[in-house]
Structure formats: C-alpha cells, structure tokens
Amino acid sequence: MSLLSTMRASASALTAERARMDIVANNVANINTTRTDTGGPYKRLQVVFSPDRPQTFMARFAAFFGRAEMPRGVQVNRIKEDTAPPKFVYDPTHPDADASGFVQYPNVDIVQEMTDMMGATRAYEANVTVMNAAKSMAMRALDIRA
C-alpha cells in the first residue's frame, strides 16, 4: 500500500465518521419528536459502513481471476432506521396522547447516542493521526539526499 492509498483510506474514514456524527446529531435533535410526516414518532437512524472496494477495470479483472484487491477504505453503505419499538410515556395532557393517555416517543436512547458519538470522535481522531503520520513520512522521504 502506498502513502497515497493510505491517505485515501484515512480520508474515506474521515468522511464516513463525519456522516456518523451527523446522524448522531440528528438523532439527539429529534429525541422528543412525537409526530412526523409519515405518522408516529421519529425513528432512530443508524449508519451502516462497508469496505470501499476499487471499481476500476483492473480491480474487476483481478477479482474475476480470484485475486481481489484489498479494500481501500470505508464508505457509508446506507442509513437505516432502527427497528426498536418506540417508548410509551403516560402524559394525558400531551397533544399526541392516545385515548389511554400514552404518548409514543422516539426510540432514541441518549446514552447510546453519546456512546456512538464518542466512538465516532475517537475513530476520527485516529484517522487524523494516520493522515499526519503518512504526511510526515512523505515529507521525510522528500528530505532524503543522495
């Protein structure tokens, strides 16, 4: 793996972790949203990552012969809704309360969101460190004199 491919892999991870942080921020912002356009409470979103495999002709040619290239980073595969049920809270004065006085709140757990946020932050910081190390190695290689 060359220095440029190392930097490309870390850059893709930085982009993916930034998307993860955006989703965490969106989940926290909607923690009390009891009514959406589709009906019902907001549903927690989750980011699904997958390896970023090269899509070049040579990569497909090598894969055809069973010699697939290594992944070159990560990509956001999709953003999916969490299937956990909503939380029911008894509050008969709430405008969205049902006939028995229960309100459906989003399935967003603040502890889980903060854990995801810390994980995304640590992964982002680790990839910044990798980028800085690769940049430092490239600069040192330029300093080599014959």
mmCIF file with all atom_site columns, C-alpha atoms in Angstrom:
data_model
loop_
_atom_site.group_PDB
_atom_site.id
_atom_site.type_symbol
_atom_site.label_atom_id
_atom_site.label_alt_id
_atom_site.label_comp_id
_atom_site.label_asym_id
_atom_site.label_entity_id
_atom_site.label_seq_id
_atom_site.pdbx_PDB_ins_code
_atom_site.Cartn_x
_atom_site.Cartn_y
_atom_site.Cartn_z
_atom_site.occupancy
_atom_site.B_iso_or_equiv
_atom_site.pdbx_formal_charge
_atom_site.auth_seq_id
_atom_site.auth_comp_id
_atom_site.auth_asym_id
_atom_site.auth_atom_id
_atom_site.pdbx_PDB_model_num
ATOM 1   C CA . MET A 1 1   ? 0.000   0.000   0.000   1.00 0.00 ? 1   MET A CA 1
ATOM 2   C CA . SER A 1 2   ? 1.452   3.359   -0.981  1.00 0.00 ? 2   SER A CA 1
ATOM 3   C CA . LEU A 1 3   ? 1.371   6.523   1.083   1.00 0.00 ? 3   LEU A CA 1
ATOM 4   C CA . LEU A 1 4   ? -1.282  7.976   -1.195  1.00 0.00 ? 4   LEU A CA 1
ATOM 5   C CA . SER A 1 5   ? -3.543  4.946   -0.823  1.00 0.00 ? 5   SER A CA 1
ATOM 6   C CA . THR A 1 6   ? -3.041  5.149   2.944   1.00 0.00 ? 6   THR A CA 1
ATOM 7   C CA . MET A 1 7   ? -4.107  8.775   2.879   1.00 0.00 ? 7   MET A CA 1
ATOM 8   C CA . ARG A 1 8   ? -7.050  7.912   0.604   1.00 0.00 ? 8   ARG A CA 1
ATOM 9   C CA . ALA A 1 9   ? -8.216  5.200   3.032   1.00 0.00 ? 9   ALA A CA 1
ATOM 10  C CA . SER A 1 10  ? -7.966  7.553   6.008   1.00 0.00 ? 10  SER A CA 1
ATOM 11  C CA . ALA A 1 11  ? -9.767  10.298  4.091   1.00 0.00 ? 11  ALA A CA 1
ATOM 12  C CA . SER A 1 12  ? -12.644 7.927   3.355   1.00 0.00 ? 12  SER A CA 1
ATOM 13  C CA . ALA A 1 13  ? -12.806 7.040   7.051   1.00 0.00 ? 13  ALA A CA 1
ATOM 14  C CA . LEU A 1 14  ? -12.905 10.731  7.977   1.00 0.00 ? 14  LEU A CA 1
ATOM 15  C CA . THR A 1 15  ? -15.846 11.233  5.626   1.00 0.00 ? 15  THR A CA 1
ATOM 16  C CA . ALA A 1 16  ? -17.662 8.160   6.960   1.00 0.00 ? 16  ALA A CA 1
ATOM 17  C CA . GLU A 1 17  ? -17.173 9.126   10.606  1.00 0.00 ? 17  GLU A CA 1
ATOM 18  C CA . ARG A 1 18  ? -18.369 12.651  9.871   1.00 0.00 ? 18  ARG A CA 1
ATOM 19  C CA . ALA A 1 19  ? -21.555 11.132  8.415   1.00 0.00 ? 19  ALA A CA 1
ATOM 20  C CA . ARG A 1 20  ? -21.904 9.027   11.573  1.00 0.00 ? 20  ARG A CA 1
ATOM 21  C CA . MET A 1 21  ? -21.609 12.178  13.692  1.00 0.00 ? 21  MET A CA 1
ATOM 22  C CA . ASP A 1 22  ? -24.261 13.896  11.543  1.00 0.00 ? 22  ASP A CA 1
ATOM 23  C CA . ILE A 1 23  ? -26.662 11.020  12.183  1.00 0.00 ? 23  ILE A CA 1
ATOM 24  C CA . VAL A 1 24  ? -25.954 11.110  15.931  1.00 0.00 ? 24  VAL A CA 1
ATOM 25  C CA . ALA A 1 25  ? -26.657 14.856  15.967  1.00 0.00 ? 25  ALA A CA 1
ATOM 26  C CA . ASN A 1 26  ? -29.889 14.281  14.047  1.00 0.00 ? 26  ASN A CA 1
ATOM 27  C CA . ASN A 1 27  ? -30.986 11.557  16.474  1.00 0.00 ? 27  ASN A CA 1
ATOM 28  C CA . VAL A 1 28  ? -30.301 13.750  19.514  1.00 0.00 ? 28  VAL A CA 1
ATOM 29  C CA . ALA A 1 29  ? -32.069 16.710  17.904  1.00 0.00 ? 29  ALA A CA 1
ATOM 30  C CA . ASN A 1 30  ? -35.191 14.582  17.381  1.00 0.00 ? 30  ASN A CA 1
ATOM 31  C CA . ILE A 1 31  ? -35.215 12.897  20.790  1.00 0.00 ? 31  ILE A CA 1
ATOM 32  C CA . ASN A 1 32  ? -38.620 14.454  21.621  1.00 0.00 ? 32  ASN A CA 1
ATOM 33  C CA . THR A 1 33  ? -40.205 14.415  18.144  1.00 0.00 ? 33  THR A CA 1
ATOM 34  C CA . THR A 1 34  ? -43.515 12.623  18.612  1.00 0.00 ? 34  THR A CA 1
ATOM 35  C CA . ARG A 1 35  ? -45.050 13.440  15.232  1.00 0.00 ? 35  ARG A CA 1
ATOM 36  C CA . THR A 1 36  ? -43.522 13.003  11.761  1.00 0.00 ? 36  THR A CA 1
ATOM 37  C CA . ASP A 1 37  ? -44.852 13.365  8.226   1.00 0.00 ? 37  ASP A CA 1
ATOM 38  C CA . THR A 1 38  ? -45.189 9.578   7.943   1.00 0.00 ? 38  THR A CA 1
ATOM 39  C CA . GLY A 1 39  ? -47.073 9.371   11.235  1.00 0.00 ? 39  GLY A CA 1
ATOM 40  C CA . GLY A 1 40  ? -45.834 8.244   14.603  1.00 0.00 ? 40  GLY A CA 1
ATOM 41  C CA . PRO A 1 41  ? -42.659 9.259   16.399  1.00 0.00 ? 41  PRO A CA 1
ATOM 42  C CA . TYR A 1 42  ? -39.217 9.826   14.899  1.00 0.00 ? 42  TYR A CA 1
ATOM 43  C CA . LYS A 1 43  ? -37.260 6.611   14.378  1.00 0.00 ? 43  LYS A CA 1
ATOM 44  C CA . ARG A 1 44  ? -33.585 6.468   15.287  1.00 0.00 ? 44  ARG A CA 1
ATOM 45  C CA . LEU A 1 45  ? -31.217 6.292   12.317  1.00 0.00 ? 45  LEU A CA 1
ATOM 46  C CA . GLN A 1 46  ? -28.072 4.189   12.102  1.00 0.00 ? 46  GLN A CA 1
ATOM 47  C CA . VAL A 1 47  ? -25.147 4.338   9.675   1.00 0.00 ? 47  VAL A CA 1
ATOM 48  C CA . VAL A 1 48  ? -24.017 1.108   8.025   1.00 0.00 ? 48  VAL A CA 1
ATOM 49  C CA . PHE A 1 49  ? -20.408 1.052   6.782   1.00 0.00 ? 49  PHE A CA 1
ATOM 50  C CA . SER A 1 50  ? -18.870 -1.261  4.203   1.00 0.00 ? 50  SER A CA 1
ATOM 51  C CA . PRO A 1 51  ? -15.377 -1.625  2.765   1.00 0.00 ? 51  PRO A CA 1
ATOM 52  C CA . ASP A 1 52  ? -14.693 0.669   -0.170  1.00 0.00 ? 52  ASP A CA 1
ATOM 53  C CA . ARG A 1 53  ? -13.511 -1.678  -2.863  1.00 0.00 ? 53  ARG A CA 1
ATOM 54  C CA . PRO A 1 54  ? -11.984 -0.250  -6.032  1.00 0.00 ? 54  PRO A CA 1
ATOM 55  C CA . GLN A 1 55  ? -14.344 -0.269  -9.022  1.00 0.00 ? 55  GLN A CA 1
ATOM 56  C CA . THR A 1 56  ? -11.719 0.074   -11.750 1.00 0.00 ? 56  THR A CA 1
ATOM 57  C CA . PHE A 1 57  ? -11.396 -2.261  -14.716 1.00 0.00 ? 57  PHE A CA 1
ATOM 58  C CA . MET A 1 58  ? -8.195  -3.746  -13.280 1.00 0.00 ? 58  MET A CA 1
ATOM 59  C CA . ALA A 1 59  ? -9.885  -4.433  -9.944  1.00 0.00 ? 59  ALA A CA 1
ATOM 60  C CA . ARG A 1 60  ? -12.752 -6.246  -11.653 1.00 0.00 ? 60  ARG A CA 1
ATOM 61  C CA . PHE A 1 61  ? -10.313 -8.131  -13.891 1.00 0.00 ? 61  PHE A CA 1
ATOM 62  C CA . ALA A 1 62  ? -8.289  -9.263  -10.852 1.00 0.00 ? 62  ALA A CA 1
ATOM 63  C CA . ALA A 1 63  ? -11.477 -10.259 -8.989  1.00 0.00 ? 63  ALA A CA 1
ATOM 64  C CA . PHE A 1 64  ? -12.538 -12.356 -11.995 1.00 0.00 ? 64  PHE A CA 1
ATOM 65  C CA . PHE A 1 65  ? -9.372  -14.417 -11.550 1.00 0.00 ? 65  PHE A CA 1
ATOM 66  C CA . GLY A 1 66  ? -9.820  -14.668 -7.774  1.00 0.00 ? 66  GLY A CA 1
ATOM 67  C CA . ARG A 1 67  ? -7.222  -12.073 -6.844  1.00 0.00 ? 67  ARG A CA 1
ATOM 68  C CA . ALA A 1 68  ? -9.362  -9.302  -5.450  1.00 0.00 ? 68  ALA A CA 1
ATOM 69  C CA . GLU A 1 69  ? -7.581  -6.179  -4.291  1.00 0.00 ? 69  GLU A CA 1
ATOM 70  C CA . MET A 1 70  ? -7.596  -5.075  -0.692  1.00 0.00 ? 70  MET A CA 1
ATOM 71  C CA . PRO A 1 71  ? -10.323 -2.653  0.359   1.00 0.00 ? 71  PRO A CA 1
ATOM 72  C CA . ARG A 1 72  ? -9.244  0.956   0.048   1.00 0.00 ? 72  ARG A CA 1
ATOM 73  C CA . GLY A 1 73  ? -11.007 2.492   2.986   1.00 0.00 ? 73  GLY A CA 1
ATOM 74  C CA . VAL A 1 74  ? -14.615 2.625   4.053   1.00 0.00 ? 74  VAL A CA 1
ATOM 75  C CA . GLN A 1 75  ? -17.847 4.004   2.678   1.00 0.00 ? 75  GLN A CA 1
ATOM 76  C CA . VAL A 1 76  ? -21.310 4.657   4.026   1.00 0.00 ? 76  VAL A CA 1
ATOM 77  C CA . ASN A 1 77  ? -23.314 1.752   2.632   1.00 0.00 ? 77  ASN A CA 1
ATOM 78  C CA . ARG A 1 78  ? -26.698 3.012   3.800   1.00 0.00 ? 78  ARG A CA 1
ATOM 79  C CA . ILE A 1 79  ? -28.548 4.772   6.565   1.00 0.00 ? 79  ILE A CA 1
ATOM 80  C CA . LYS A 1 80  ? -31.241 2.607   8.113   1.00 0.00 ? 80  LYS A CA 1
ATOM 81  C CA . GLU A 1 81  ? -33.983 3.100   10.652  1.00 0.00 ? 81  GLU A CA 1
ATOM 82  C CA . ASP A 1 82  ? -33.682 1.324   13.981  1.00 0.00 ? 82  ASP A CA 1
ATOM 83  C CA . THR A 1 83  ? -36.460 -1.250  14.350  1.00 0.00 ? 83  THR A CA 1
ATOM 84  C CA . ALA A 1 84  ? -36.694 -0.951  18.148  1.00 0.00 ? 84  ALA A CA 1
ATOM 85  C CA . PRO A 1 85  ? -40.201 -0.067  19.355  1.00 0.00 ? 85  PRO A CA 1
ATOM 86  C CA . PRO A 1 86  ? -40.988 3.488   20.480  1.00 0.00 ? 86  PRO A CA 1
ATOM 87  C CA . LYS A 1 87  ? -41.080 4.439   24.154  1.00 0.00 ? 87  LYS A CA 1
ATOM 88  C CA . PHE A 1 88  ? -44.512 4.869   25.711  1.00 0.00 ? 88  PHE A CA 1
ATOM 89  C CA . VAL A 1 89  ? -44.873 7.604   28.318  1.00 0.00 ? 89  VAL A CA 1
ATOM 90  C CA . TYR A 1 90  ? -48.070 8.354   30.218  1.00 0.00 ? 90  TYR A CA 1
ATOM 91  C CA . ASP A 1 91  ? -48.902 12.035  29.648  1.00 0.00 ? 91  ASP A CA 1
ATOM 92  C CA . PRO A 1 92  ? -52.621 12.600  29.020  1.00 0.00 ? 92  PRO A CA 1
ATOM 93  C CA . THR A 1 93  ? -52.069 16.364  28.559  1.00 0.00 ? 93  THR A CA 1
ATOM 94  C CA . HIS A 1 94  ? -49.750 15.921  25.564  1.00 0.00 ? 94  HIS A CA 1
ATOM 95  C CA . PRO A 1 95  ? -51.382 16.749  22.191  1.00 0.00 ? 95  PRO A CA 1
ATOM 96  C CA . ASP A 1 96  ? -50.194 13.417  20.716  1.00 0.00 ? 96  ASP A CA 1
ATOM 97  C CA . ALA A 1 97  ? -51.520 11.262  23.564  1.00 0.00 ? 97  ALA A CA 1
ATOM 98  C CA . ASP A 1 98  ? -53.741 8.356   22.563  1.00 0.00 ? 98  ASP A CA 1
ATOM 99  C CA . ALA A 1 99  ? -57.124 7.546   24.165  1.00 0.00 ? 99  ALA A CA 1
ATOM 100 C CA . SER A 1 100 ? -55.420 5.925   27.182  1.00 0.00 ? 100 SER A CA 1
ATOM 101 C CA . GLY A 1 101 ? -53.123 8.925   27.741  1.00 0.00 ? 101 GLY A CA 1
ATOM 102 C CA . PHE A 1 102 ? -49.899 7.379   26.416  1.00 0.00 ? 102 PHE A CA 1
ATOM 103 C CA . VAL A 1 103 ? -47.532 9.221   24.083  1.00 0.00 ? 103 VAL A CA 1
ATOM 104 C CA . GLN A 1 104 ? -45.165 7.412   21.724  1.00 0.00 ? 104 GLN A CA 1
ATOM 105 C CA . TYR A 1 105 ? -41.662 8.880   21.978  1.00 0.00 ? 105 TYR A CA 1
ATOM 106 C CA . PRO A 1 106 ? -38.758 8.091   19.631  1.00 0.00 ? 106 PRO A CA 1
ATOM 107 C CA . ASN A 1 107 ? -36.627 5.002   20.219  1.00 0.00 ? 107 ASN A CA 1
ATOM 108 C CA . VAL A 1 108 ? -33.598 7.264   20.745  1.00 0.00 ? 108 VAL A CA 1
ATOM 109 C CA . ASP A 1 109 ? -31.514 6.484   23.842  1.00 0.00 ? 109 ASP A CA 1
ATOM 110 C CA . ILE A 1 110 ? -29.249 9.382   24.816  1.00 0.00 ? 110 ILE A CA 1
ATOM 111 C CA . VAL A 1 111 ? -26.678 7.041   26.391  1.00 0.00 ? 111 VAL A CA 1
ATOM 112 C CA . GLN A 1 112 ? -26.413 5.037   23.156  1.00 0.00 ? 112 GLN A CA 1
ATOM 113 C CA . GLU A 1 113 ? -26.108 8.228   21.121  1.00 0.00 ? 113 GLU A CA 1
ATOM 114 C CA . MET A 1 114 ? -23.333 9.596   23.347  1.00 0.00 ? 114 MET A CA 1
ATOM 115 C CA . THR A 1 115 ? -21.519 6.250   23.091  1.00 0.00 ? 115 THR A CA 1
ATOM 116 C CA . ASP A 1 116 ? -21.798 6.382   19.294  1.00 0.00 ? 116 ASP A CA 1
ATOM 117 C CA . MET A 1 117 ? -20.609 9.990   19.326  1.00 0.00 ? 117 MET A CA 1
ATOM 118 C CA . MET A 1 118 ? -17.530 9.111   21.399  1.00 0.00 ? 118 MET A CA 1
ATOM 119 C CA . GLY A 1 119 ? -16.756 6.144   19.122  1.00 0.00 ? 119 GLY A CA 1
ATOM 120 C CA . ALA A 1 120 ? -17.040 8.315   16.016  1.00 0.00 ? 120 ALA A CA 1
ATOM 121 C CA . THR A 1 121 ? -14.873 11.002  17.610  1.00 0.00 ? 121 THR A CA 1
ATOM 122 C CA . ARG A 1 122 ? -12.155 8.501   18.559  1.00 0.00 ? 122 ARG A CA 1
ATOM 123 C CA . ALA A 1 123 ? -12.175 6.908   15.099  1.00 0.00 ? 123 ALA A CA 1
ATOM 124 C CA . TYR A 1 124 ? -11.975 10.360  13.507  1.00 0.00 ? 124 TYR A CA 1
ATOM 125 C CA . GLU A 1 125 ? -9.029  11.326  15.736  1.00 0.00 ? 125 GLU A CA 1
ATOM 126 C CA . ALA A 1 126 ? -7.255  8.037   14.966  1.00 0.00 ? 126 ALA A CA 1
ATOM 127 C CA . ASN A 1 127 ? -7.596  8.623   11.231  1.00 0.00 ? 127 ASN A CA 1
ATOM 128 C CA . VAL A 1 128 ? -6.319  12.185  11.567  1.00 0.00 ? 128 VAL A CA 1
ATOM 129 C CA . THR A 1 129 ? -3.272  10.694  13.322  1.00 0.00 ? 129 THR A CA 1
ATOM 130 C CA . VAL A 1 130 ? -2.780  8.230   10.453  1.00 0.00 ? 130 VAL A CA 1
ATOM 131 C CA . MET A 1 131 ? -3.040  11.079  7.922   1.00 0.00 ? 131 MET A CA 1
ATOM 132 C CA . ASN A 1 132 ? -0.490  13.138  9.848   1.00 0.00 ? 132 ASN A CA 1
ATOM 133 C CA . ALA A 1 133 ? 1.883   10.166  10.095  1.00 0.00 ? 133 ALA A CA 1
ATOM 134 C CA . ALA A 1 134 ? 1.609   9.485   6.358   1.00 0.00 ? 134 ALA A CA 1
ATOM 135 C CA . LYS A 1 135 ? 2.189   13.160  5.612   1.00 0.00 ? 135 LYS A CA 1
ATOM 136 C CA . SER A 1 136 ? 5.218   13.171  7.913   1.00 0.00 ? 136 SER A CA 1
ATOM 137 C CA . MET A 1 137 ? 6.632   10.075  6.185   1.00 0.00 ? 137 MET A CA 1
ATOM 138 C CA . ALA A 1 138 ? 6.160   11.689  2.781   1.00 0.00 ? 138 ALA A CA 1
ATOM 139 C CA . MET A 1 139 ? 7.896   14.867  3.945   1.00 0.00 ? 139 MET A CA 1
ATOM 140 C CA . ARG A 1 140 ? 10.806  12.882  5.371   1.00 0.00 ? 140 ARG A CA 1
ATOM 141 C CA . ALA A 1 141 ? 11.131  10.961  2.120   1.00 0.00 ? 141 ALA A CA 1
ATOM 142 C CA . LEU A 1 142 ? 11.498  14.289  0.324   1.00 0.00 ? 142 LEU A CA 1
ATOM 143 C CA . ASP A 1 143 ? 14.296  15.253  2.722   1.00 0.00 ? 143 ASP A CA 1
ATOM 144 C CA . ILE A 1 144 ? 16.428  12.232  1.741   1.00 0.00 ? 144 ILE A CA 1
ATOM 145 C CA . ARG A 1 145 ? 19.502  13.391  -0.156  1.00 0.00 ? 145 ARG A CA 1
ATOM 146 C CA . ALA A 1 146 ? 21.713  11.212  -2.251  1.00 0.00 ? 146 ALA A CA 1
#
